[in-house]
Amino acid sequence: GQQLNQSPQSMFIQEGEDVSMNCTSSSIFNTWLWYKQDPGEGPVLLIALYKAGELTSNGRLTAQFGITRKDSFLNISASIPSDVGIYFCGSDSWGKLQFGAGTQVVVTP
Amino acid sequence: GAVVSQHPSWVICKSGTSVKIECRSLDFQATTMFWYRQFPKQSLMLMATSNEGSKATYEQGVEKDKFLINHASLTLSTLTVTSAHPEDSSFYICSARDLDGSSYNEKFFGPGTRLTVL
């Protein structure tokens, strides 16, 4: 079963606001990956993190690999309508990618 | 990033028939491909790991005789849903691991295949 606890489950925000979501686990992971999935599409990789403490940005997205290696967060700054979708955290465990339950983001104008 | 394609993008079939879904890595070689199933408003659940030239490894609870996987080449894996039933209706997504350099742990996903069994 899933070992990644992702929160919040959903977020309703206004355009221009910042968004923050996180994933935690009781296990230590060597990799944290953040994906976005649009309806009817496969997930698209946003950010990949490989080292504890690593902070990486991709445009308006910023993600960090927690020092304990048991958590990660994703921030989206100044949200825009196209940020709508489901965001998943993922981590590689023994060669298999596990996913969190997802955070649904809804951006209203 | 690397490109993974799936075919078909959607399929409707009658109960009892078999459906084959293809997953291709377009610009890289993938010795390992993964098959996921996603039900509405749920996360992706790994079904099986497909290894080129060897038998697939199935996750607990996934029937290997029902979900046949063939990884015949370094760029193609197929999933065949045999004797499909309405409860098999789902979104099936594949991913492929690019073993080139720093992207070792990154898995690139296909666009998914929507299967509807009537």
CSV table of C-alpha atoms in Angstrom, one decimal:
chain,number,residue,atom,x,y,z
A,1,GLY,CA,0.0,0.0,0.0
A,2,GLN,CA,0.9,3.6,-0.2
A,3,GLN,CA,3.4,4.9,2.3
A,4,LEU,CA,3.3,8.5,1.3
A,5,ASN,CA,0.9,10.8,3.1
A,6,GLN,CA,0.1,13.8,0.9
A,7,SER,CA,-1.8,16.9,2.1
A,8,PRO,CA,-4.0,18.8,1.6
A,9,GLN,CA,-6.4,16.6,-0.4
A,10,SER,CA,-7.6,19.7,-2.3
A,11,MET,CA,-7.1,23.4,-2.4
A,12,PHE,CA,-9.4,26.1,-3.8
A,13,ILE,CA,-7.4,29.3,-4.3
A,14,GLN,CA,-7.7,32.6,-6.1
A,15,GLU,CA,-5.5,33.5,-9.0
A,16,GLY,CA,-2.3,35.1,-7.8
A,17,GLU,CA,-2.2,33.2,-4.5
A,18,ASP,CA,0.6,30.9,-3.5
A,19,VAL,CA,0.0,27.2,-3.0
A,20,SER,CA,1.8,24.8,-0.7
A,21,MET,CA,1.5,21.0,-0.4
A,22,ASN,CA,3.6,18.4,1.2
A,23,CYS,CA,4.2,14.7,1.5
A,24,THR,CA,5.4,12.8,4.5
A,25,SER,CA,6.4,9.2,5.1
A,26,SER,CA,7.5,7.0,8.0
A,27,SER,CA,10.2,5.6,5.7
A,28,ILE,CA,13.3,7.2,4.4
A,29,PHE,CA,13.5,7.8,0.7
A,30,ASN,CA,16.4,8.6,-1.6
A,31,THR,CA,14.3,10.5,-4.2
A,32,TRP,CA,11.3,12.8,-4.1
A,33,LEU,CA,9.5,13.5,-7.3
A,34,TRP,CA,6.6,15.9,-8.0
A,35,TYR,CA,4.2,15.4,-10.8
A,36,LYS,CA,1.2,17.2,-12.2
A,37,GLN,CA,-1.7,15.4,-13.9
A,38,ASP,CA,-4.3,17.1,-16.0
A,39,PRO,CA,-7.6,15.4,-16.6
A,40,GLY,CA,-7.4,12.5,-19.0
A,41,GLU,CA,-3.6,12.8,-19.2
A,42,GLY,CA,-0.6,11.0,-17.7
A,43,PRO,CA,1.5,12.6,-15.0
A,44,VAL,CA,4.1,15.1,-16.1
A,45,LEU,CA,7.3,15.4,-14.0
A,46,LEU,CA,7.7,18.9,-12.5
A,47,ILE,CA,10.7,18.6,-10.2
A,48,ALA,CA,13.0,15.8,-9.1
A,49,LEU,CA,14.9,15.9,-5.8
A,50,TYR,CA,17.8,13.6,-5.0
A,51,LYS,CA,19.6,14.9,-1.9
A,52,ALA,CA,18.4,15.7,1.6
A,53,GLY,CA,18.0,19.4,2.0
A,54,GLU,CA,17.9,20.0,-1.7
A,55,LEU,CA,15.8,23.0,-2.8
A,56,THR,CA,15.0,23.2,-6.5
A,57,SER,CA,12.9,25.6,-8.5
A,58,ASN,CA,11.2,25.3,-11.9
A,59,GLY,CA,9.7,28.6,-12.8
A,60,ARG,CA,7.1,29.4,-10.2
A,61,LEU,CA,7.5,26.0,-8.6
A,62,THR,CA,9.8,25.3,-5.7
A,63,ALA,CA,10.3,21.9,-4.0
A,64,GLN,CA,12.4,20.8,-1.2
A,65,PHE,CA,13.7,17.4,0.0
A,66,GLY,CA,13.4,17.3,3.7
A,67,ILE,CA,16.5,16.9,5.9
A,68,THR,CA,15.1,13.8,7.5
A,69,ARG,CA,14.5,12.3,4.0
A,70,LYS,CA,11.0,11.5,5.1
A,71,ASP,CA,9.2,14.5,3.7
A,72,SER,CA,9.0,17.0,0.8
A,73,PHE,CA,7.0,20.0,0.0
A,74,LEU,CA,6.0,21.8,-3.3
A,75,ASN,CA,5.2,25.4,-3.5
A,76,ILE,CA,3.5,27.2,-6.4
A,77,SER,CA,3.8,31.0,-6.3
A,78,ALA,CA,1.5,33.5,-7.9
A,79,SER,CA,-0.9,30.8,-9.2
A,80,ILE,CA,-2.5,31.1,-12.6
A,81,PRO,CA,-5.6,29.3,-14.1
A,82,SER,CA,-3.4,26.7,-15.9
A,83,ASP,CA,-2.1,25.5,-12.5
A,84,VAL,CA,-5.3,23.7,-12.1
A,85,GLY,CA,-4.8,19.9,-11.9
A,86,ILE,CA,-3.8,17.2,-9.5
A,87,TYR,CA,-0.3,17.2,-8.0
A,88,PHE,CA,1.3,14.0,-6.9
A,89,CYS,CA,4.4,13.4,-4.9
A,90,GLY,CA,6.2,10.3,-5.6
A,91,SER,CA,9.2,8.5,-4.4
A,92,ASP,CA,11.3,5.6,-5.6
A,93,SER,CA,11.4,2.6,-3.3
A,94,TRP,CA,13.4,-0.4,-4.5
A,95,GLY,CA,13.0,0.7,-8.1
A,96,LYS,CA,9.2,1.2,-7.8
A,97,LEU,CA,7.6,4.6,-7.8
A,98,GLN,CA,5.0,5.1,-5.1
A,99,PHE,CA,2.6,8.0,-5.2
A,100,GLY,CA,0.8,10.1,-2.7
A,101,ALA,CA,-2.9,10.4,-2.9
A,102,GLY,CA,-2.7,13.7,-4.7
A,103,THR,CA,-3.6,17.3,-4.1
A,104,GLN,CA,-6.3,18.7,-6.3
A,105,VAL,CA,-5.7,22.4,-7.0
A,106,VAL,CA,-8.5,24.6,-8.3
A,107,VAL,CA,-7.7,28.2,-9.2
A,108,THR,CA,-10.5,30.7,-9.5
A,109,PRO,CA,-10.0,34.0,-11.4
B,1,GLY,CA,12.2,15.2,-21.2
B,2,ALA,CA,11.9,11.8,-22.6
B,3,VAL,CA,8.7,10.9,-24.5
B,4,VAL,CA,6.5,7.9,-23.8
B,5,SER,CA,3.5,7.2,-26.0
B,6,GLN,CA,0.5,4.9,-25.5
B,7,HIS,CA,-1.9,3.4,-28.0
B,8,PRO,CA,-4.8,3.6,-28.1
B,9,SER,CA,-5.7,6.6,-26.1
B,10,TRP,CA,-9.2,5.2,-25.4
B,11,VAL,CA,-11.0,2.0,-26.2
B,12,ILE,CA,-14.5,0.6,-25.6
B,13,CYS,CA,-15.0,-3.1,-25.7
B,14,LYS,CA,-17.6,-5.7,-24.9
B,15,SER,CA,-17.4,-7.8,-21.8
B,16,GLY,CA,-15.4,-11.0,-22.3
B,17,THR,CA,-13.2,-9.6,-25.0
B,18,SER,CA,-9.4,-8.9,-24.8
B,19,VAL,CA,-7.8,-5.5,-25.2
B,20,LYS,CA,-4.1,-4.8,-26.0
B,21,ILE,CA,-2.5,-1.5,-24.9
B,22,GLU,CA,0.9,-0.5,-26.2
B,23,CYS,CA,3.5,1.6,-24.5
B,24,ARG,CA,6.5,3.0,-26.4
B,25,SER,CA,9.5,5.0,-25.4
B,26,LEU,CA,10.1,7.2,-28.4
B,27,ASP,CA,13.5,8.7,-27.9
B,28,PHE,CA,15.2,6.5,-25.5
B,29,GLN,CA,15.7,2.8,-24.6
B,30,ALA,CA,13.8,1.5,-21.6
B,31,THR,CA,14.8,-1.8,-20.1
B,32,THR,CA,12.1,-1.3,-17.5
B,33,MET,CA,8.5,-0.1,-18.0
B,34,PHE,CA,5.8,0.1,-15.5
B,35,TRP,CA,2.0,-0.3,-15.8
B,36,TYR,CA,-0.4,1.6,-13.5
B,37,ARG,CA,-4.1,1.7,-13.1
B,38,GLN,CA,-6.0,4.8,-11.9
B,39,PHE,CA,-9.6,4.9,-10.9
B,40,PRO,CA,-11.5,8.2,-10.9
B,41,LYS,CA,-10.3,10.6,-8.2
B,42,GLN,CA,-7.7,8.2,-7.0
B,43,SER,CA,-3.9,7.9,-7.2
B,44,LEU,CA,-2.0,5.7,-9.6
B,45,MET,CA,-1.6,2.2,-8.4
B,46,LEU,CA,1.3,0.1,-9.7
B,47,MET,CA,0.2,-3.1,-11.4
B,48,ALA,CA,3.4,-4.6,-12.7
B,49,THR,CA,7.0,-4.0,-13.6
B,50,SER,CA,7.9,-5.0,-17.2
B,51,ASN,CA,11.4,-6.0,-17.9
B,52,GLU,CA,12.7,-6.3,-21.4
B,53,GLY,CA,13.5,-9.9,-22.2
B,54,SER,CA,12.1,-11.4,-19.0
B,55,LYS,CA,8.8,-12.0,-17.2
B,56,ALA,CA,7.0,-9.2,-15.7
B,57,THR,CA,6.8,-8.7,-11.9
B,58,TYR,CA,3.2,-8.2,-10.6
B,59,GLU,CA,2.1,-6.4,-7.5
B,60,GLN,CA,0.2,-8.2,-4.9
B,61,GLY,CA,-3.4,-8.7,-5.8
B,62,VAL,CA,-2.9,-8.2,-9.6
B,63,GLU,CA,-3.8,-11.3,-11.6
B,64,LYS,CA,-1.0,-12.1,-14.0
B,65,ASP,CA,-3.2,-14.3,-16.1
B,66,LYS,CA,-5.6,-11.5,-16.6
B,67,PHE,CA,-3.2,-8.7,-17.3
B,68,LEU,CA,-0.6,-10.1,-19.7
B,69,ILE,CA,2.5,-8.1,-20.1
B,70,ASN,CA,5.0,-8.5,-22.9
B,71,HIS,CA,8.2,-6.4,-23.1
B,72,ALA,CA,9.5,-7.5,-26.5
B,73,SER,CA,12.0,-4.8,-27.2
B,74,LEU,CA,13.7,-1.9,-25.5
B,75,THR,CA,11.1,0.5,-26.7
B,76,LEU,CA,7.8,-1.4,-26.5
B,77,SER,CA,5.8,-3.0,-23.7
B,78,THR,CA,2.2,-4.2,-24.2
B,79,LEU,CA,-0.5,-4.8,-21.6
B,80,THR,CA,-3.3,-7.2,-22.6
B,81,VAL,CA,-6.4,-7.2,-20.5
B,82,THR,CA,-7.9,-10.6,-21.1
B,83,SER,CA,-11.6,-11.4,-20.8
B,84,ALA,CA,-12.3,-7.9,-19.8
B,85,HIS,CA,-15.2,-7.1,-17.4
B,86,PRO,CA,-16.8,-3.8,-16.5
B,87,GLU,CA,-14.8,-3.6,-13.3
B,88,ASP,CA,-11.7,-3.5,-15.4
B,89,SER,CA,-12.8,-0.1,-16.8
B,90,SER,CA,-10.1,2.3,-15.7
B,91,PHE,CA,-7.3,4.6,-16.9
B,92,TYR,CA,-4.2,2.6,-17.6
B,93,ILE,CA,-0.9,4.5,-17.7
B,94,CYS,CA,2.6,3.3,-18.5
B,95,SER,CA,5.9,4.7,-17.6
B,96,ALA,CA,9.4,4.1,-18.7
B,97,ARG,CA,12.7,4.5,-16.9
B,98,ASP,CA,15.5,6.2,-18.7
B,99,LEU,CA,18.7,4.8,-17.5
B,100,ASP,CA,20.9,7.5,-19.0
B,101,GLY,CA,22.8,9.4,-16.4
B,102,SER,CA,21.2,11.6,-13.9
B,103,SER,CA,17.7,10.7,-14.9
B,104,TYR,CA,17.9,7.3,-13.5
B,105,ASN,CA,15.2,7.7,-11.0
B,106,GLU,CA,12.9,9.7,-13.1
B,107,LYS,CA,10.1,7.9,-14.8
B,108,PHE,CA,8.4,9.4,-17.8
B,109,PHE,CA,4.7,8.6,-18.2
B,110,GLY,CA,2.6,8.0,-21.2
B,111,PRO,CA,-0.6,9.9,-21.8
B,112,GLY,CA,-2.8,7.0,-20.6
B,113,THR,CA,-5.4,4.7,-22.1
B,114,ARG,CA,-9.0,5.0,-21.1
B,115,LEU,CA,-10.6,1.5,-21.1
B,116,THR,CA,-14.4,1.2,-20.9
B,117,VAL,CA,-15.8,-2.3,-20.8
B,118,LEU,CA,-19.5,-2.5,-21.5
